Amino acid sequence: MDSMAGIFRAVAALGFVFMLGSGVAQAQSASSATNSGCVLTQVGGTGRQVLKCRGGLTITAERGARYTLLDRSRDGIVDAVRARSKAILLDAPKSPAGFEVDTPQAIAAVRGTKWAVDVSAGKTAVFVVRGAVSVRRQATSAEVVLGPGEGVDVDESTSALVVKRWPAPRVNALMTRLGQ
């Protein structure tokens, strides 16, 4: 267990924090979150995690979500997330540098908004609650811009991204997973 804590401290010192949604790693990551300027809270009985980070960023992760916090500018403030599975809800303040979520299929970038990213096998779904989010595939520069109530499903194909107004049942299902 001590070697695991040492690994997390070393990773945090490099500006990266690994957050795993269950088991021992979750408990160890709480100290790493603090080292990166974030405070981790477990939502009792749900398995959800809420991180409140320096600079006003709030991240809610559903049980089992795998993601990495990044400080690309090395200023002690989380400015990106690498999401690998399940859903996270982000509430990011306006920032001149913006904020990005990187998934295997997509990159979602914003400046002051609230949005959800849901990563599953071969697909990333992005939904905007408030503000605007630009989304593009990893392999292209063509992007779409989502507004409130809009979403896009990004897979590994090369077809054009299609912005859709998400129906209430889909929005409710995702937001319920995130405790909203």
CSV table of C-alpha atoms in Angstrom, one decimal:
chain,number,residue,atom,x,y,z
A,1,MET,CA,0.0,0.0,0.0
A,2,ASP,CA,2.9,2.4,0.8
A,3,SER,CA,4.4,1.8,-2.6
A,4,MET,CA,1.0,2.6,-4.2
A,5,ALA,CA,0.8,5.9,-2.3
A,6,GLY,CA,4.3,6.7,-3.5
A,7,ILE,CA,3.4,6.1,-7.1
A,8,PHE,CA,0.4,8.4,-6.8
A,9,ARG,CA,2.5,11.1,-5.2
A,10,ALA,CA,5.1,10.9,-7.9
A,11,VAL,CA,2.4,11.0,-10.6
A,12,ALA,CA,0.7,14.0,-9.0
A,13,ALA,CA,4.1,15.8,-8.8
A,14,LEU,CA,4.3,15.5,-12.6
A,15,GLY,CA,0.9,17.2,-12.9
A,16,PHE,CA,-1.2,14.1,-13.6
A,17,VAL,CA,-3.7,12.5,-11.2
A,18,PHE,CA,-5.3,9.1,-12.0
A,19,MET,CA,-8.8,8.8,-10.7
A,20,LEU,CA,-10.3,5.3,-10.7
A,21,GLY,CA,-13.9,4.8,-9.7
A,22,SER,CA,-13.6,1.9,-7.3
A,23,GLY,CA,-11.4,0.0,-4.9
A,24,VAL,CA,-8.1,0.9,-3.2
A,25,ALA,CA,-6.9,3.2,-5.9
A,26,GLN,CA,-9.9,5.5,-5.2
A,27,ALA,CA,-8.9,6.0,-1.6
A,28,GLN,CA,-5.2,6.6,-2.6
A,29,SER,CA,-6.2,9.1,-5.3
A,30,ALA,CA,-7.9,11.4,-2.7
A,31,SER,CA,-4.4,12.6,-1.5
A,32,SER,CA,-3.3,13.0,-5.1
A,33,ALA,CA,-6.3,15.1,-5.9
A,34,THR,CA,-5.4,17.4,-3.0
A,35,ASN,CA,-1.8,17.6,-4.3
A,36,SER,CA,-3.2,18.8,-7.7
A,37,GLY,CA,-5.4,21.5,-6.1
A,38,CYS,CA,-8.6,19.4,-6.0
A,39,VAL,CA,-10.7,18.2,-3.1
A,40,LEU,CA,-12.3,14.8,-3.7
A,41,THR,CA,-15.7,14.0,-2.1
A,42,GLN,CA,-17.4,10.6,-2.3
A,43,VAL,CA,-21.2,10.9,-2.7
A,44,GLY,CA,-22.4,8.4,0.0
A,45,GLY,CA,-24.0,5.2,-1.3
A,46,THR,CA,-23.7,6.2,-5.0
A,47,GLY,CA,-20.1,5.5,-5.9
A,48,ARG,CA,-20.0,9.0,-7.5
A,49,GLN,CA,-17.1,11.3,-6.9
A,50,VAL,CA,-17.1,15.1,-6.9
A,51,LEU,CA,-13.9,17.0,-7.3
A,52,LYS,CA,-13.7,20.7,-6.6
A,53,CYS,CA,-10.5,22.1,-8.0
A,54,ARG,CA,-8.6,25.4,-7.8
A,55,GLY,CA,-9.8,27.8,-10.3
A,56,GLY,CA,-13.5,26.9,-9.9
A,57,LEU,CA,-13.6,23.6,-11.8
A,58,THR,CA,-16.0,21.0,-10.6
A,59,ILE,CA,-16.0,17.5,-11.9
A,60,THR,CA,-18.7,14.9,-11.1
A,61,ALA,CA,-17.8,11.3,-12.1
A,62,GLU,CA,-20.2,8.4,-12.2
A,63,ARG,CA,-19.2,5.1,-10.4
A,64,GLY,CA,-16.4,3.4,-12.3
A,65,ALA,CA,-15.5,6.4,-14.5
A,66,ARG,CA,-11.8,6.3,-15.6
A,67,TYR,CA,-10.2,9.7,-16.2
A,68,THR,CA,-7.0,11.6,-15.7
A,69,LEU,CA,-6.7,15.2,-14.6
A,70,LEU,CA,-4.1,17.2,-16.5
A,71,ASP,CA,-2.3,20.4,-15.7
A,72,ARG,CA,-0.7,21.1,-19.1
A,73,SER,CA,0.3,24.6,-18.3
A,74,ARG,CA,2.0,23.4,-15.0
A,75,ASP,CA,0.4,26.2,-13.0
A,76,GLY,CA,-1.2,24.0,-10.4
A,77,ILE,CA,-4.7,24.3,-12.0
A,78,VAL,CA,-6.3,21.4,-13.8
A,79,ASP,CA,-6.9,22.5,-17.4
A,80,ALA,CA,-7.8,19.3,-19.2
A,81,VAL,CA,-9.2,15.8,-18.5
A,82,ARG,CA,-8.4,12.6,-20.4
A,83,ALA,CA,-11.6,10.5,-20.1
A,84,ARG,CA,-11.4,6.8,-20.9
A,85,SER,CA,-14.7,5.3,-19.7
A,86,LYS,CA,-18.1,6.2,-18.4
A,87,ALA,CA,-19.5,9.7,-17.8
A,88,ILE,CA,-18.2,12.8,-16.2
A,89,LEU,CA,-20.0,16.1,-15.7
A,90,LEU,CA,-17.8,19.2,-15.9
A,91,ASP,CA,-18.6,22.8,-14.7
A,92,ALA,CA,-15.7,24.9,-15.9
A,93,PRO,CA,-15.3,28.6,-15.3
A,94,LYS,CA,-14.3,31.0,-18.1
A,95,SER,CA,-10.6,30.9,-18.7
A,96,PRO,CA,-8.5,32.5,-21.4
A,97,ALA,CA,-6.8,29.2,-22.0
A,98,GLY,CA,-10.1,27.2,-22.1
A,99,PHE,CA,-10.6,23.7,-21.0
A,100,GLU,CA,-10.4,20.4,-22.9
A,101,VAL,CA,-11.7,16.8,-22.5
A,102,ASP,CA,-9.8,14.3,-24.5
A,103,THR,CA,-11.4,10.9,-25.2
A,104,PRO,CA,-10.3,8.1,-27.6
A,105,GLN,CA,-12.7,9.4,-30.2
A,106,ALA,CA,-13.1,13.2,-29.6
A,107,ILE,CA,-11.8,16.4,-28.2
A,108,ALA,CA,-14.3,18.7,-26.5
A,109,ALA,CA,-13.1,22.3,-25.8
A,110,VAL,CA,-14.9,25.1,-23.9
A,111,ARG,CA,-14.6,28.4,-22.2
A,112,GLY,CA,-17.0,28.6,-19.2
A,113,THR,CA,-19.7,26.1,-19.4
A,114,LYS,CA,-21.3,22.9,-18.0
A,115,TRP,CA,-21.3,19.8,-20.0
A,116,ALA,CA,-21.2,16.0,-19.8
A,117,VAL,CA,-18.9,13.6,-21.6
A,118,ASP,CA,-19.8,9.9,-21.8
A,119,VAL,CA,-17.2,7.4,-23.1
A,120,SER,CA,-18.2,3.9,-24.0
A,121,ALA,CA,-16.7,1.2,-26.3
A,122,GLY,CA,-15.9,3.0,-29.6
A,123,LYS,CA,-18.1,6.0,-28.9
A,124,THR,CA,-18.0,9.3,-27.1
A,125,ALA,CA,-21.2,11.3,-26.4
A,126,VAL,CA,-21.0,15.0,-25.5
A,127,PHE,CA,-24.0,17.0,-24.1
A,128,VAL,CA,-24.1,20.7,-23.2
A,129,VAL,CA,-26.1,21.8,-20.2
A,130,ARG,CA,-25.0,25.5,-20.3
A,131,GLY,CA,-22.7,27.5,-22.6
A,132,ALA,CA,-21.0,26.2,-25.7
A,133,VAL,CA,-18.7,23.3,-26.5
A,134,SER,CA,-16.7,22.7,-29.7
A,135,VAL,CA,-16.3,19.0,-30.5
A,136,ARG,CA,-14.1,17.4,-33.1
A,137,ARG,CA,-12.8,13.9,-33.9
A,138,GLN,CA,-9.3,13.0,-32.8
A,139,ALA,CA,-8.2,12.6,-36.4
A,140,THR,CA,-9.6,15.8,-38.0
A,141,SER,CA,-9.8,19.5,-37.5
A,142,ALA,CA,-13.4,19.8,-38.6
A,143,GLU,CA,-15.5,20.7,-35.6
A,144,VAL,CA,-19.1,21.3,-34.5
A,145,VAL,CA,-20.3,23.7,-31.8
A,146,LEU,CA,-22.9,22.6,-29.3
A,147,GLY,CA,-25.2,24.9,-27.4
A,148,PRO,CA,-27.5,24.2,-24.4
A,149,GLY,CA,-29.6,21.0,-24.8
A,150,GLU,CA,-27.5,19.8,-27.8
A,151,GLY,CA,-25.4,16.7,-28.1
A,152,VAL,CA,-23.3,14.8,-30.5
A,153,ASP,CA,-22.2,11.2,-30.7
A,154,VAL,CA,-18.6,10.7,-31.9
A,155,ASP,CA,-17.5,7.3,-33.1
A,156,GLU,CA,-14.4,6.2,-35.0
A,157,SER,CA,-15.9,6.7,-38.5
A,158,THR,CA,-15.1,9.6,-40.8
A,159,SER,CA,-18.6,10.8,-41.4
A,160,ALA,CA,-19.6,14.3,-40.5
A,161,LEU,CA,-20.6,15.0,-36.9
A,162,VAL,CA,-24.3,15.6,-36.5
A,163,VAL,CA,-25.5,18.0,-33.7
A,164,LYS,CA,-28.9,17.0,-32.3
A,165,ARG,CA,-31.2,18.3,-29.7
A,166,TRP,CA,-31.2,15.5,-27.2
A,167,PRO,CA,-34.6,14.1,-26.2
A,168,ALA,CA,-35.6,14.5,-22.5
A,169,PRO,CA,-35.3,10.7,-21.7
A,170,ARG,CA,-31.7,10.6,-23.0
A,171,VAL,CA,-30.7,13.7,-21.0
A,172,ASN,CA,-32.5,12.5,-17.9
A,173,ALA,CA,-30.8,9.1,-18.1
A,174,LEU,CA,-27.3,10.7,-18.3
A,175,MET,CA,-27.9,13.3,-15.7
A,176,THR,CA,-29.3,10.7,-13.3
A,177,ARG,CA,-26.1,8.7,-13.6
A,178,LEU,CA,-24.3,11.9,-12.6
A,179,GLY,CA,-26.6,12.7,-9.7
A,180,GLN,CA,-28.2,15.7,-11.4
